[in-house]
PDB file of C-alpha atoms in Angstrom:
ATOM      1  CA  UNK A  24       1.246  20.942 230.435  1.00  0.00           C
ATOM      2  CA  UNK A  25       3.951  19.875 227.684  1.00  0.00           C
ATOM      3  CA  UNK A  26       6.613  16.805 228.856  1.00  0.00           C
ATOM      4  CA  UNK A  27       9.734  17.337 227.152  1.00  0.00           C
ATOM      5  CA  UNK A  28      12.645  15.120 227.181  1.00  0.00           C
ATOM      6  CA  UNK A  29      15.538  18.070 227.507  1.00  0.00           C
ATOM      7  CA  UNK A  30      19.237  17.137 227.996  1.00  0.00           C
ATOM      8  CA  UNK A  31      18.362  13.949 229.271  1.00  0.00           C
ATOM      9  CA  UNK A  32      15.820  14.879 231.667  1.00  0.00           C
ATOM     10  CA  UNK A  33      12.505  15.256 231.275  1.00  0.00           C
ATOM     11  CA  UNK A  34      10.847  18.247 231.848  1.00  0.00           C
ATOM     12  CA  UNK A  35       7.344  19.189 233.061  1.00  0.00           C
ATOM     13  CA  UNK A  36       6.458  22.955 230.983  1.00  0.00           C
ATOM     14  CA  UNK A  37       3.738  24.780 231.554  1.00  0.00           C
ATOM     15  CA  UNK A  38       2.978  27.017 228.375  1.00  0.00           C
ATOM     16  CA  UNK A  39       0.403  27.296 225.779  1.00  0.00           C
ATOM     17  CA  UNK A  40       0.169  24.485 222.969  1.00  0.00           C
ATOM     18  CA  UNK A  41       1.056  27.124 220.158  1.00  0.00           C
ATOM     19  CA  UNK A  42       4.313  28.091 222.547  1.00  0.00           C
ATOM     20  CA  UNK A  43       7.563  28.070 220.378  1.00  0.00           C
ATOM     21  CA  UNK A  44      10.083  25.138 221.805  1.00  0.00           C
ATOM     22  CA  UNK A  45      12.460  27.889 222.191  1.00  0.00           C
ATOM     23  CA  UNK A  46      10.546  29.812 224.734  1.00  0.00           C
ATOM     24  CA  UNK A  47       9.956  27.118 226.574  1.00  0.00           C
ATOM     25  CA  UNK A  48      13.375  26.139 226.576  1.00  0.00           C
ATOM     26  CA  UNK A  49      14.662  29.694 227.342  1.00  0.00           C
ATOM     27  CA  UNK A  50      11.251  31.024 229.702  1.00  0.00           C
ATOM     28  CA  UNK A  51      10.190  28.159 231.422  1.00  0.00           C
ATOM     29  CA  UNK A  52      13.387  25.959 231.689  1.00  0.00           C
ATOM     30  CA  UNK A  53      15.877  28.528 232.229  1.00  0.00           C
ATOM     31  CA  UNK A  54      18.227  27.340 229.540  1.00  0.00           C
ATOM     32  CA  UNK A  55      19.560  30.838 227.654  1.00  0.00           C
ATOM     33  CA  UNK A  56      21.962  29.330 225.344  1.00  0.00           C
ATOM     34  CA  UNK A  57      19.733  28.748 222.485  1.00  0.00           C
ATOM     35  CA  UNK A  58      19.478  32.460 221.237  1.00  0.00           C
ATOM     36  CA  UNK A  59      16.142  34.580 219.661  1.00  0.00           C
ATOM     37  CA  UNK A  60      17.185  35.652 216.387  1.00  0.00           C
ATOM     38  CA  UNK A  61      14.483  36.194 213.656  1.00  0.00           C
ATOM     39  CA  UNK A  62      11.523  34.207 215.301  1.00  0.00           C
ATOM     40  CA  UNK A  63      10.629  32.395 211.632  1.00  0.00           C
ATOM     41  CA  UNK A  64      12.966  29.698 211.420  1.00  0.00           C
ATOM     42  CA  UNK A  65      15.356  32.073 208.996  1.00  0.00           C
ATOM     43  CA  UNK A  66      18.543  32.673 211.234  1.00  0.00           C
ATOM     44  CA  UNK A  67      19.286  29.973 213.321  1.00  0.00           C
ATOM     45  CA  UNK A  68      20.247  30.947 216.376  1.00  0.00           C
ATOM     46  CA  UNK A  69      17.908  28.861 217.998  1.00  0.00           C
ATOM     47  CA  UNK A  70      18.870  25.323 216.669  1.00  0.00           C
ATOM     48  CA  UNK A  71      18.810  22.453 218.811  1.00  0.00           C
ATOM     49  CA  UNK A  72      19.094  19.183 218.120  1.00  0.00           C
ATOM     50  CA  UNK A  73      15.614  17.292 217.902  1.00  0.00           C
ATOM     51  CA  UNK A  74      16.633  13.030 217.545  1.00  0.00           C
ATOM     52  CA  UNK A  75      19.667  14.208 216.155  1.00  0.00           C
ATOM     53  CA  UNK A  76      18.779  16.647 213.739  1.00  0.00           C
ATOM     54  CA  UNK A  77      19.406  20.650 213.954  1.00  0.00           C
ATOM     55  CA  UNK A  78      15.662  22.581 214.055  1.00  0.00           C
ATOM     56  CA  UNK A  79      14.905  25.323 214.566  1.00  0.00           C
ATOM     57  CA  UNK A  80      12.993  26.107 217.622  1.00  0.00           C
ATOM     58  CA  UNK A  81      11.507  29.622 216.889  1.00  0.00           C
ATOM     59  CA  UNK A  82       8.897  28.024 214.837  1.00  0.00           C
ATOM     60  CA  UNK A  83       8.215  24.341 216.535  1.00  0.00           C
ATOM     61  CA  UNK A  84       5.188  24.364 219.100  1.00  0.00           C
ATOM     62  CA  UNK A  85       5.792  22.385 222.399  1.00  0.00           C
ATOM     63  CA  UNK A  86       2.982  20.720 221.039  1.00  0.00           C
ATOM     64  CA  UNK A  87       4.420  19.328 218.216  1.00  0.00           C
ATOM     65  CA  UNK A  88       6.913  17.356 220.547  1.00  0.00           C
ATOM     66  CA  UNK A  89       6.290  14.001 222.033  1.00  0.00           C
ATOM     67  CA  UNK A  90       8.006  13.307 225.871  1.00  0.00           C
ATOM     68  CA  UNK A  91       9.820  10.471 224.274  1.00  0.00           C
ATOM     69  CA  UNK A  92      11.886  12.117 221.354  1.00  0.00           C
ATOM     70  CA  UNK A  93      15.154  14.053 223.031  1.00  0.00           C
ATOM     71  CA  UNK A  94      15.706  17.760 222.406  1.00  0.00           C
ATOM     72  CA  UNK A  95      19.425  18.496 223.166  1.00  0.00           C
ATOM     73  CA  UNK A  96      20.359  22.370 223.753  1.00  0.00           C
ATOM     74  CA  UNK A  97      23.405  23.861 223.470  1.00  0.00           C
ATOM     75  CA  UNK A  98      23.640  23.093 227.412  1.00  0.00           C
ATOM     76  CA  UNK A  99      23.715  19.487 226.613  1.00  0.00           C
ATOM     77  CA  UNK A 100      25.679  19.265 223.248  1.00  0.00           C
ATOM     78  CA  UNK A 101      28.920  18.398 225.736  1.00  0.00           C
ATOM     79  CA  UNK A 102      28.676  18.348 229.798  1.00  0.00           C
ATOM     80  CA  UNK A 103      31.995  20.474 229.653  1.00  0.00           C
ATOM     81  CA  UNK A 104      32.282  21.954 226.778  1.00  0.00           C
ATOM     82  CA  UNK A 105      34.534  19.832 224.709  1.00  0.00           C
ATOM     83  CA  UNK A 106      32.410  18.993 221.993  1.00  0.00           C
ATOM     84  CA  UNK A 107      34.531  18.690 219.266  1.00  0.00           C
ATOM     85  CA  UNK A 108      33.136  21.376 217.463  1.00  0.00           C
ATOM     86  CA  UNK A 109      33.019  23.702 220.617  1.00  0.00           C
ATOM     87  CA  UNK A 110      36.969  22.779 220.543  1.00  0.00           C
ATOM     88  CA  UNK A 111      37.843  23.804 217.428  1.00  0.00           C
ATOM     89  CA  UNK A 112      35.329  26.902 217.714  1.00  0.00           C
ATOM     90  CA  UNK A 113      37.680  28.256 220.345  1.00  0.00           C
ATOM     91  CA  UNK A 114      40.917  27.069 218.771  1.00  0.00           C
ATOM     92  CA  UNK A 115      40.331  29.128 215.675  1.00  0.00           C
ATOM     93  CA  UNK A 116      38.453  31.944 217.501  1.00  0.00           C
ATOM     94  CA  UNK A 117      35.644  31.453 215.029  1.00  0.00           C
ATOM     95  CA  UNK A 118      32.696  33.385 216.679  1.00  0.00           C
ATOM     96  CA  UNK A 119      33.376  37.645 216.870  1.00  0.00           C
ATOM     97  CA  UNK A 120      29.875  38.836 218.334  1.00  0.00           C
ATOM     98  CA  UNK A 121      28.833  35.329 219.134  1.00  0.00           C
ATOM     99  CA  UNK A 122      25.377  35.591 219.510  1.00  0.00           C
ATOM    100  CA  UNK A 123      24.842  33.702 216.702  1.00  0.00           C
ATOM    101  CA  UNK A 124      27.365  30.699 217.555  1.00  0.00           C
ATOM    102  CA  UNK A 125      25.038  28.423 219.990  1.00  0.00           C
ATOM    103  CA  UNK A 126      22.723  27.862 217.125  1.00  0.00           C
ATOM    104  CA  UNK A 127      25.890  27.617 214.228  1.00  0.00           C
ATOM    105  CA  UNK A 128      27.780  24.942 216.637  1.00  0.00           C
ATOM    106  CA  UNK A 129      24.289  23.080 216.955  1.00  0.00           C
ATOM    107  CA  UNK A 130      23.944  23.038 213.049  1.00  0.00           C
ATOM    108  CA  UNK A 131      27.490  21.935 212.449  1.00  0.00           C
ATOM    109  CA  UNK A 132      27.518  19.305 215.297  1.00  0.00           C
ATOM    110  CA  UNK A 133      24.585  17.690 213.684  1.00  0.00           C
ATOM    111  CA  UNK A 134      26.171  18.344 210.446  1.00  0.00           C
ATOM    112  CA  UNK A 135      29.480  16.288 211.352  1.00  0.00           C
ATOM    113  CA  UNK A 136      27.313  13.569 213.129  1.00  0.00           C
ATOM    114  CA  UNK A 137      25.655  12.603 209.727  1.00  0.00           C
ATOM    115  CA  UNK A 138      28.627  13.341 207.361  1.00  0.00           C
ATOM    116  CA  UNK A 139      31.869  12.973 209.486  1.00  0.00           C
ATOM    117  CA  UNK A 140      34.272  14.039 206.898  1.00  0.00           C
ATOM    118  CA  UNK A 141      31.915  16.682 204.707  1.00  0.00           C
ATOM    119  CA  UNK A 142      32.994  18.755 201.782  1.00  0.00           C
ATOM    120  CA  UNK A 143      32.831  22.615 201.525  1.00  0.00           C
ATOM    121  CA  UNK A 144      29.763  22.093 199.255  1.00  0.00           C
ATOM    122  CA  UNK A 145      27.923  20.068 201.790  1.00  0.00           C
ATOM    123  CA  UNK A 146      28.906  22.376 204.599  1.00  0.00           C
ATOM    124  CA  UNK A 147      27.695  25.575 202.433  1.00  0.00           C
ATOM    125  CA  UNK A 148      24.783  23.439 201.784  1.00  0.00           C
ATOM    126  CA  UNK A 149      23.890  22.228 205.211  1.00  0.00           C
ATOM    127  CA  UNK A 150      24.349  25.561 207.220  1.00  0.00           C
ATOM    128  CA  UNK A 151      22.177  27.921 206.858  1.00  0.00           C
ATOM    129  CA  UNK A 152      22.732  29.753 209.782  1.00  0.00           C
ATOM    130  CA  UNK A 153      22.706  33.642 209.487  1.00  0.00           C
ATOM    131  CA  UNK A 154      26.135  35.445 211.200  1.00  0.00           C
ATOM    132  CA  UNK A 155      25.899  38.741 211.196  1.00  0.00           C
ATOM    133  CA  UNK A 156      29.429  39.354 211.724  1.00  0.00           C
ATOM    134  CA  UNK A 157      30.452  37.016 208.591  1.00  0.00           C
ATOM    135  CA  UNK A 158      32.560  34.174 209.994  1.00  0.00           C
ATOM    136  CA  UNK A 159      31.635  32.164 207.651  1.00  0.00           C
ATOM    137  CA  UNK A 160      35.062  31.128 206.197  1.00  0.00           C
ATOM    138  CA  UNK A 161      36.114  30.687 210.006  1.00  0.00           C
ATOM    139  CA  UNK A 162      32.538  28.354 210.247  1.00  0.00           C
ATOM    140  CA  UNK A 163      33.675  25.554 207.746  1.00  0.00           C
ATOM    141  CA  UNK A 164      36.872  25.811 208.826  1.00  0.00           C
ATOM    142  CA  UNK A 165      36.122  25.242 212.187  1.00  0.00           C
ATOM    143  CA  UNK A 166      33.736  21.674 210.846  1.00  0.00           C
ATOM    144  CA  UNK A 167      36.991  20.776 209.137  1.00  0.00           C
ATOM    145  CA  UNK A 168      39.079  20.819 212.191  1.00  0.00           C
ATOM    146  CA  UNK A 169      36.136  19.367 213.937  1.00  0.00           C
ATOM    147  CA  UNK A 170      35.815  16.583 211.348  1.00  0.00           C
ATOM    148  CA  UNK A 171      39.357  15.910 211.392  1.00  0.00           C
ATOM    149  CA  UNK A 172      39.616  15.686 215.275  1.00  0.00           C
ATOM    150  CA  UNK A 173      36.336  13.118 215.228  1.00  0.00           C
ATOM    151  CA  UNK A 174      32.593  14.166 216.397  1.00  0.00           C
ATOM    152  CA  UNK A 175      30.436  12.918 219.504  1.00  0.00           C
ATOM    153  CA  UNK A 176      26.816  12.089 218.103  1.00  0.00           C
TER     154      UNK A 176
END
């Protein structure tokens, strides 16, 4: 039985050391945001935020995790949905599938959180997310906007 510290609450799991974080998140908490892309840590779709930094939870076993460090989903990035990356996400109509986007606004959030003002290099740099649709220009332009408007950490 795996304690995780989810959103702010903590979280009793019962799954399998070797269980990927993400199915635990998505199977036994019922939180469906964080996507199954590629299930080796190539796409992204499953980032979450582990202390602060973007992971990806395909390939992290519940028991790597200690109860006391803070996983935050896409359900908990903003309690309703203003994150100011989720903001400018819909203001430029960045995703067009968007099946990719819970994972890309995860990366970028944590992104803007360590580098508040970054530069096209360091955005190219930092995401690494896979979209197969190919927003990409509408991605960093979307962390601009974001930047500009100020982040939540």
């Amino acid at each position: 039985m795996a304690k995780l510290n989810i959103n702010g609450t903590l979280v009793e799991v019962d799954a399998e050391p070797d269980t990927p974080l993400l199915w635990a998140i998505r199977d036994h908490v019922g939180l469906t945001g964080t996507k199954y892309g590629c299930g080796v840590a190539q796409c992204g779709a499953c980032t979450v935020h582990v202390d602060g930094q973007a992971i990806r939870a395909c390939s992290l076993p519940v028991s790597a995790m200690a109860e006391d460090q803070r996983i935050v989903t896409i359900e908990g990035l903003s309690p309703d949905g203003n994150h100011p990356v989720q903001v400018a996400w819909r203001a430029l109509d960045v995703p067009q599938c968007g099946f990719c986007q819970s994972g890309m606004i995860m990366a970028a959030a944590a992104l803007l959180a360590e580098k508040p003002r970054p530069t096209d290099d360091e955005i190219n740099e930092a995401i690494t997310n896979i979209c197969r649709c190919g927003t990409f220009n509408r991605v960093r332009a979307g962390i601009h906007q974001a930047a500009a408007a100020g982040t939540t950490g």
